[in-house]
CSV table of C-alpha atoms and ligand atoms in Angstrom, one decimal:
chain,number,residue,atom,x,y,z
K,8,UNK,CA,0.0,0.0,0.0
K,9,UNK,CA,1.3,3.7,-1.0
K,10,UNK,CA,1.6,5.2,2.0
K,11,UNK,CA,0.3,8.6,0.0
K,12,UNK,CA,-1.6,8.7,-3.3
K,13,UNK,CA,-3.3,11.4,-5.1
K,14,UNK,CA,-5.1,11.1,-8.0
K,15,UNK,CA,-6.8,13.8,-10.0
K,16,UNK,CA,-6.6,16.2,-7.6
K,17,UNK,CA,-7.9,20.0,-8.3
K,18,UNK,CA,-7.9,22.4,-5.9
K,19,UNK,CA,-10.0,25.7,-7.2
K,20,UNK,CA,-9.7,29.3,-4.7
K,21,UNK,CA,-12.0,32.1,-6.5
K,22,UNK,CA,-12.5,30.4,-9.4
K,23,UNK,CA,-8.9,29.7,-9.9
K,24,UNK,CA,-7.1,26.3,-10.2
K,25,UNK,CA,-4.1,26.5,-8.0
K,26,UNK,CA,-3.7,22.5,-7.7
K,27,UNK,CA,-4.7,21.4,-11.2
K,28,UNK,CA,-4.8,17.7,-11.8
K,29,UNK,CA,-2.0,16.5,-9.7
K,30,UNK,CA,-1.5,12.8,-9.4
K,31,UNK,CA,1.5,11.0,-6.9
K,32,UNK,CA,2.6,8.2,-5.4
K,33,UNK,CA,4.7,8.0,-2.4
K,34,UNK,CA,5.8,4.8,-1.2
K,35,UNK,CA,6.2,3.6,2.8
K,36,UNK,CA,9.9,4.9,3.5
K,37,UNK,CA,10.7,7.5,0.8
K,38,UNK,CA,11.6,11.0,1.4
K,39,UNK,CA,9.9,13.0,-1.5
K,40,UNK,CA,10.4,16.6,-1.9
K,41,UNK,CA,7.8,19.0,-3.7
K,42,UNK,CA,9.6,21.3,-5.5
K,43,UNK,CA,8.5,24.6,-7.0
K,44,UNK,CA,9.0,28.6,-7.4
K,45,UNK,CA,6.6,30.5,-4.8
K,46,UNK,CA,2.5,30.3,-5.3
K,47,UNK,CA,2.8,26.7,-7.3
K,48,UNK,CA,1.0,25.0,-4.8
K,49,UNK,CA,3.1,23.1,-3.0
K,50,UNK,CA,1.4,24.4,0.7
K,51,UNK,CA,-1.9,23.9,-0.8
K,52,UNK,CA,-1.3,20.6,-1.6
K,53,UNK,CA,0.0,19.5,2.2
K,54,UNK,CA,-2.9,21.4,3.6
K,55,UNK,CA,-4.8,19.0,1.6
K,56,UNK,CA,-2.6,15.8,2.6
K,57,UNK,CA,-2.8,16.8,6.1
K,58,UNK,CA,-6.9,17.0,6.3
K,59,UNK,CA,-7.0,20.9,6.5
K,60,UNK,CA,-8.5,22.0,3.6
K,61,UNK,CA,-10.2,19.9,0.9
K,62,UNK,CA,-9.7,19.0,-2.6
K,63,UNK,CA,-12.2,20.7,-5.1
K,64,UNK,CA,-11.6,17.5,-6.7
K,65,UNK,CA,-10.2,13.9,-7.1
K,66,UNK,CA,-9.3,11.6,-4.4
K,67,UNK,CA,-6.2,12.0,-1.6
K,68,UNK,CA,-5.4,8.6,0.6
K,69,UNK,CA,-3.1,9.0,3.3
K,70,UNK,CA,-1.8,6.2,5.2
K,71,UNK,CA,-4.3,3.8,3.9
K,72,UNK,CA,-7.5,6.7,4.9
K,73,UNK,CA,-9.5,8.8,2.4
K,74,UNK,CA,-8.5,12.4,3.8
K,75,UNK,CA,-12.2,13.8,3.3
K,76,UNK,CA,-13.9,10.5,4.4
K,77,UNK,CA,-11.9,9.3,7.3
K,78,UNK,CA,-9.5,12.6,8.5
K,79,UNK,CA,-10.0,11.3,12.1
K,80,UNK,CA,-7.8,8.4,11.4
K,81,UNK,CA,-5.6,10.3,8.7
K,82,UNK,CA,-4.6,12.6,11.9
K,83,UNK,CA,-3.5,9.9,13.6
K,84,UNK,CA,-1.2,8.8,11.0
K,85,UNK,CA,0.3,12.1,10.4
K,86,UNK,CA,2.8,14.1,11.8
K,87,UNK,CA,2.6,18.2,10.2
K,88,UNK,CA,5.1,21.0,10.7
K,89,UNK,CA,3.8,23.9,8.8
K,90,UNK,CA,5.8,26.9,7.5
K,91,UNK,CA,4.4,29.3,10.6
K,92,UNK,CA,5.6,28.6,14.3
K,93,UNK,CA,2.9,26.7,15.6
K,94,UNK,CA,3.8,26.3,19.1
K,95,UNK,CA,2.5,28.2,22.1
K,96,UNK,CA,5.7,31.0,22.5
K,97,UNK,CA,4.3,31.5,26.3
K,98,UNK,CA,4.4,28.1,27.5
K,99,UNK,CA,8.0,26.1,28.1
K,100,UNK,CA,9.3,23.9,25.5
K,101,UNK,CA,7.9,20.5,28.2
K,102,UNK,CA,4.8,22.0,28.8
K,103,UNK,CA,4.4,22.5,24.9
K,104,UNK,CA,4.9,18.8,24.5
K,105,UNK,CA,2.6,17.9,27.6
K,106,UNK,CA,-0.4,19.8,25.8
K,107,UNK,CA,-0.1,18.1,22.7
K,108,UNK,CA,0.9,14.4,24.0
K,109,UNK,CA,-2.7,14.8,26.4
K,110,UNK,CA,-4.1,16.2,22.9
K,111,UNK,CA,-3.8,13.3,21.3
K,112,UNK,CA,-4.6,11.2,24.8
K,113,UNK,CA,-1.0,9.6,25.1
K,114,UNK,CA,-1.4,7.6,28.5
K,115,UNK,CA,0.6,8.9,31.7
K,116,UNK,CA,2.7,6.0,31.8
K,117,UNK,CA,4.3,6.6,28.3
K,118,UNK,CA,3.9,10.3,28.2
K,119,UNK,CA,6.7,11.1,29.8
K,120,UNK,CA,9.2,9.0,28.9
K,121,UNK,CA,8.1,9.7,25.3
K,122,UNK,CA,8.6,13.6,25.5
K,123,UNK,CA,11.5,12.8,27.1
K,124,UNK,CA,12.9,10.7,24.4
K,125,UNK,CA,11.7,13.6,21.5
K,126,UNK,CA,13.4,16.4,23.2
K,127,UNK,CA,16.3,14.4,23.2
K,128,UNK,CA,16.1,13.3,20.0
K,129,UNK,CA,16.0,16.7,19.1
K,130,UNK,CA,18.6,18.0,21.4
K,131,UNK,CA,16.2,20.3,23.2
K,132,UNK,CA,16.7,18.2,26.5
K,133,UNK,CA,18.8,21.2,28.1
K,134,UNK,CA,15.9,23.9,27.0
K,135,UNK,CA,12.6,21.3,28.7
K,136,UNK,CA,12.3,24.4,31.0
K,137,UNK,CA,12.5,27.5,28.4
K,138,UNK,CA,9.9,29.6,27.4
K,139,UNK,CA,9.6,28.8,23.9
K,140,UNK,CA,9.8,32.9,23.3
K,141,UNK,CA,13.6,32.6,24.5
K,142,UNK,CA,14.2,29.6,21.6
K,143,UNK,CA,16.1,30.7,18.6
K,144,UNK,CA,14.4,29.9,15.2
K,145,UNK,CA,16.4,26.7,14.5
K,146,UNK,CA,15.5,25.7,18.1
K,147,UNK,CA,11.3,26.6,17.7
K,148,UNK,CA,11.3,24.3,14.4
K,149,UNK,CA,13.0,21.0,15.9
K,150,UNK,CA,10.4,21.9,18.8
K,151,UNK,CA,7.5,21.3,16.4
K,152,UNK,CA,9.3,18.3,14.6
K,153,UNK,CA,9.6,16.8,18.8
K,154,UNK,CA,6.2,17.8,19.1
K,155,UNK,CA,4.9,16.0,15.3
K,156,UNK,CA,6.3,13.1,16.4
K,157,UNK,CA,5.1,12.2,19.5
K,158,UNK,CA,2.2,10.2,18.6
K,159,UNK,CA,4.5,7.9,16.5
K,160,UNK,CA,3.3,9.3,13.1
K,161,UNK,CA,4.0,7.0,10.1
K,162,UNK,CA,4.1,10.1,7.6
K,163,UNK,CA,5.6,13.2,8.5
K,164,UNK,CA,4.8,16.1,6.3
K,165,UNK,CA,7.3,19.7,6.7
K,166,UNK,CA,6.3,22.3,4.7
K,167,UNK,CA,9.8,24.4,4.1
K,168,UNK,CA,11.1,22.8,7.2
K,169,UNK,CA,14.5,25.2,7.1
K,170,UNK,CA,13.4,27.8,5.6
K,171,UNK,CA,14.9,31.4,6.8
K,172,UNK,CA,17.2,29.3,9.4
K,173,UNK,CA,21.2,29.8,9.0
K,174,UNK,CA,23.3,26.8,7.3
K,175,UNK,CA,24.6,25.4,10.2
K,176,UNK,CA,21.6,25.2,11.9
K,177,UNK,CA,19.2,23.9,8.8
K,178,UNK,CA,22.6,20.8,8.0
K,179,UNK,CA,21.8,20.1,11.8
K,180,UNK,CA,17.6,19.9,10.8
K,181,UNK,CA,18.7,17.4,7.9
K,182,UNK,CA,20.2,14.8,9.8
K,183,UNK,CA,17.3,14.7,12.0
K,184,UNK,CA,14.7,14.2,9.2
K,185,UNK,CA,17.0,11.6,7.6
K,186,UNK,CA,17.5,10.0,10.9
K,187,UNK,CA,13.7,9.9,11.2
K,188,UNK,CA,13.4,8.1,7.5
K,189,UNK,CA,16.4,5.4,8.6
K,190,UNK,CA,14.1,4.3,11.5
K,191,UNK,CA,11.4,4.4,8.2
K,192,UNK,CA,9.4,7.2,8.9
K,193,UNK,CA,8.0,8.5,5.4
K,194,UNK,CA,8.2,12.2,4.9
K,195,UNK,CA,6.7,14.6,2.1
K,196,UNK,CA,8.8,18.0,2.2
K,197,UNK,CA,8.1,20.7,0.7
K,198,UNK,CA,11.8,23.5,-0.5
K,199,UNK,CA,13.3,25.8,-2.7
K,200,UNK,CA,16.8,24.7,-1.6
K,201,UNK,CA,18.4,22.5,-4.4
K,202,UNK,CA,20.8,21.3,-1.2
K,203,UNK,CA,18.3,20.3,0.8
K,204,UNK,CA,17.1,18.1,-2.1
K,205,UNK,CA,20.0,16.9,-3.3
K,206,UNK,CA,20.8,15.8,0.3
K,207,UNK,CA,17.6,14.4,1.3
K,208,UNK,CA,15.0,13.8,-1.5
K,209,UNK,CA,14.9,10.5,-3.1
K,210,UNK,CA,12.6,11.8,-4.9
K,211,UNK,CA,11.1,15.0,-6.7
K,212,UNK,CA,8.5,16.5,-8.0
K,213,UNK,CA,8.5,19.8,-9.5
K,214,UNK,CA,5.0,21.9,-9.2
K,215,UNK,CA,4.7,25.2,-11.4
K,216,UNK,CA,1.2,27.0,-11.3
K,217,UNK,CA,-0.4,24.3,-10.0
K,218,UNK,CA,1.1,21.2,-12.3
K,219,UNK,CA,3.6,18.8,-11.6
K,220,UNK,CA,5.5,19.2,-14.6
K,221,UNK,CA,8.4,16.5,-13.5
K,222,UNK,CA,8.7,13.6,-11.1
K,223,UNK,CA,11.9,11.3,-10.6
K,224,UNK,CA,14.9,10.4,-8.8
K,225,UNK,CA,17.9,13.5,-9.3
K,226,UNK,CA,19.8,11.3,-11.6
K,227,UNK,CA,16.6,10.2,-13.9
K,228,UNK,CA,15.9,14.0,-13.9
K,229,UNK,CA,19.2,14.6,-15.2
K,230,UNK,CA,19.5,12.1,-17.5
K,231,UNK,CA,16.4,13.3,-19.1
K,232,UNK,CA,17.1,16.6,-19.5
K,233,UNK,CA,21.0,16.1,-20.4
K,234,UNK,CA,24.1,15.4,-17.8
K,235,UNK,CA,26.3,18.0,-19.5
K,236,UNK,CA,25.8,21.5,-19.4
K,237,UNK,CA,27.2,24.3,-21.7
K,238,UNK,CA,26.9,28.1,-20.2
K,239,UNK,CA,27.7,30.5,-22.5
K,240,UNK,CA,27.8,34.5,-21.0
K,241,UNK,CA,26.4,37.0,-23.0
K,242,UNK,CA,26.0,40.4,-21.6
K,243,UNK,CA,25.4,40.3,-18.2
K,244,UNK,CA,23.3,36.8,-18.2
K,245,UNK,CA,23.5,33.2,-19.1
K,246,UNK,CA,22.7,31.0,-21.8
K,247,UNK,CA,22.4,27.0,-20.9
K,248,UNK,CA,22.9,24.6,-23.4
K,249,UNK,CA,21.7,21.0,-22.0
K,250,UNK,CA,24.0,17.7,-23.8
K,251,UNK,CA,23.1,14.5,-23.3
K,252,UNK,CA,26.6,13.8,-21.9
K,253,UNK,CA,29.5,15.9,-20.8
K,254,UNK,CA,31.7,14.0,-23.6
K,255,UNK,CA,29.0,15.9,-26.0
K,256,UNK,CA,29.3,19.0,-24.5
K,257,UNK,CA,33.0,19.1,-24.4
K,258,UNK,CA,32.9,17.9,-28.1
K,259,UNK,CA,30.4,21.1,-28.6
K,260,UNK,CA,33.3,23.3,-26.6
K,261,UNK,CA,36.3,22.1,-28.8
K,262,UNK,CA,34.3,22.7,-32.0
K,263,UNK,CA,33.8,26.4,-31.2
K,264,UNK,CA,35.9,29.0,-33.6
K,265,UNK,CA,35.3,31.6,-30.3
K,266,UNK,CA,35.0,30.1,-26.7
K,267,UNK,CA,34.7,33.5,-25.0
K,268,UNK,CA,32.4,33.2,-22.5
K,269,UNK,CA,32.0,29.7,-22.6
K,270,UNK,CA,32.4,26.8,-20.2
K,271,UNK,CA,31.3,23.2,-19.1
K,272,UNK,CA,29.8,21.2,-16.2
K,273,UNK,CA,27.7,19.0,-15.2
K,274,UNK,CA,24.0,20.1,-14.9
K,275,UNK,CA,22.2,20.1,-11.2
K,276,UNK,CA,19.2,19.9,-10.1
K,277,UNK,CA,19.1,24.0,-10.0
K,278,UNK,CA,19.8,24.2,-13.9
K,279,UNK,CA,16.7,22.2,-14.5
K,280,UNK,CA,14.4,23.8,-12.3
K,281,UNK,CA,15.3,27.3,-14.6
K,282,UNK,CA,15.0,25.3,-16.9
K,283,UNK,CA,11.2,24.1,-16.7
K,284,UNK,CA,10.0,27.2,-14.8
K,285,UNK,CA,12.1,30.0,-15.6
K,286,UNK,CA,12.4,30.7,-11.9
K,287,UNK,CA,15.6,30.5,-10.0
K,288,UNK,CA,15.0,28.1,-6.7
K,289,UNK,CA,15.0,31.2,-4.2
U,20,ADP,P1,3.3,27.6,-2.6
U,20,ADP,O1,3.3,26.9,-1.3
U,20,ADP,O2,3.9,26.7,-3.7
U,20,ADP,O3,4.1,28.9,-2.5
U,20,ADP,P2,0.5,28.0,-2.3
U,20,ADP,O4,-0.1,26.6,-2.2
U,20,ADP,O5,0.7,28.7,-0.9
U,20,ADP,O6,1.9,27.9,-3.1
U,20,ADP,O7,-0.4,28.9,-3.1
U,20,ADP,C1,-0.8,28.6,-4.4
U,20,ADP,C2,-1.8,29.7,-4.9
U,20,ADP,O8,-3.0,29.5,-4.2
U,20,ADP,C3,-1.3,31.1,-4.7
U,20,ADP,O9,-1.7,31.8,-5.8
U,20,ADP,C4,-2.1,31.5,-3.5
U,20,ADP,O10,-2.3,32.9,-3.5
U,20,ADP,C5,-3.4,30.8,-3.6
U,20,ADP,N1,-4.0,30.4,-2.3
U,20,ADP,C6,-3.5,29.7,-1.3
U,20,ADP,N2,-4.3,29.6,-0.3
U,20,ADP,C7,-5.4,30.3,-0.6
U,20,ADP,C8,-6.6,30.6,0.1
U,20,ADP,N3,-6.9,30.2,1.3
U,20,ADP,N4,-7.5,31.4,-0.6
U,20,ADP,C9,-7.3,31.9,-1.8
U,20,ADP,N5,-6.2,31.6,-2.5
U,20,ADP,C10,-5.2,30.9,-1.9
């Protein structure tokens, strides 16, 4: 059983389609990353995964559950860390995790030990006592991935999990989440950062204005759209040149009368994100 499918799905705001006909499979264990310049959807889409808004149309089955039909038991399944901070800033980081662990009726005899065990995991241990309003960012977000996981989830969903955080702190947010998939959690992320990605996607899918216009591992992606890159400068901006190969491309080079300007590598996942969109990732 797919442990997230989507089939047909519309979503339609003021008479405009802003999910239009997206169909995906996620399998039990992947870490899949939607892709995509701002407004193409991607947040729409988990608010539909995660029960809190409906599709317009076509059918969404989490964990086994209909997300319109059976969202009770959808919620269960599902861990969600949204793009805004979602925890209480006036409460302490425990008492944070107290409320939602008696939320979602975890008995007194696990409860501890399992907020225990999350703050840890999270290395938020030290800061049980803090007000969450002394927390820096990096600290708030693993606070709501602790908190997302304390019903033992089979699906975690992060919507720009490390988004506005500094490098070192969003590297240290990435071995958490693929710490959480080695002990086979299955997560659906949502980025602009080609990194992130590269690091942690085994999949991707790339939404623009509401359409997944490509789906596949990195290396299918670039196989498809050509391993070799040409950039050529003209003026102040760029021209890419895809090549099946960077034999082919360096073939290209050496035929040129007048390289000025020019040079190879290998293309990334960056180059064909411009590519298909015409956006830059952020
Ligand atoms: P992304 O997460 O890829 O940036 P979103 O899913 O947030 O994109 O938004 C997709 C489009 O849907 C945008 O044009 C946005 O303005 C619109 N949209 C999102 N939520 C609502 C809403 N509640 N009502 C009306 N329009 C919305």
């Amino acid at each position: 059983m797919a442990a997230v499918a989507l089939q047909n799905v519309h979503k339609v705001y003021n008479n405009v389609c802003v999910v239009n006909d997206l169909s995906l499979t996620i399998q039990p264990g992947e870490i899949f990353g939607l892709l995509g310049p701002n407004g193409a959807g991607k947040s729409t889409t988990i608010r539909m995964l995660t029960t809190l808004t409906q599709p317009t149309q076509g059918e969404i089955v989490v964990a086994g559950y209909d997300v319109v039909r059976q969202p009770f038991w959808v919620k269960q399944q599902i861990g969600v860390v949204l793009q805004q901070i979602s925890v209480d800033v006036d409460l302490t980081v425990w008492e944070n995790m107290e409320f939602h662990a008696r939320m979602h009726h975890i008995p007194n005899s696990r409860r501890q030990q399992d907020i225990s065990r999350w703050l840890d995991y999270v290395e938020l241990s030290d800061r049980s006592q803090s007000l969450v309003k002394t927390l820096s960012g990096g600290m708030k977000r693993r606070l709501q991935i602790a908190r997302a996981l304390l019903h033992q989830p089979q699906i975690l969903f992060l919507d720009e999990p490390t988004v506005g955080l500094d490098p070192q702190t969003r590297r240290r947010l990435w071995e958490i989440i693929k710490g959480l998939n080695q002990q086979g959690m299955t997560i659906l992320l949502t980025t602009h950062y080609m990194e992130e990605v590269e690091y942690l996607c085994d999949r991707i899918g790339i939404m623009d204005n509401g359409k997944l216009i490509e789906m596949g591992t990195l290396e299918e992606l670039r196989h498809k759209h050509g391993l070799g890159l040409l950039m050529k400068q003209d003026g102040d901006r760029w021209d890419y040149t895809f090549f099946p190969t960077m034999d082919e491309a360096q073939v290209h080079l050496a035929a040129q009368i007048d390289k000025t300007g020019m040079m190879i590598r290998p293309s990334n996942l960056e180059d064909i994100f411009v590519d298909l969109t015409g956006h830059n990732l952020d």
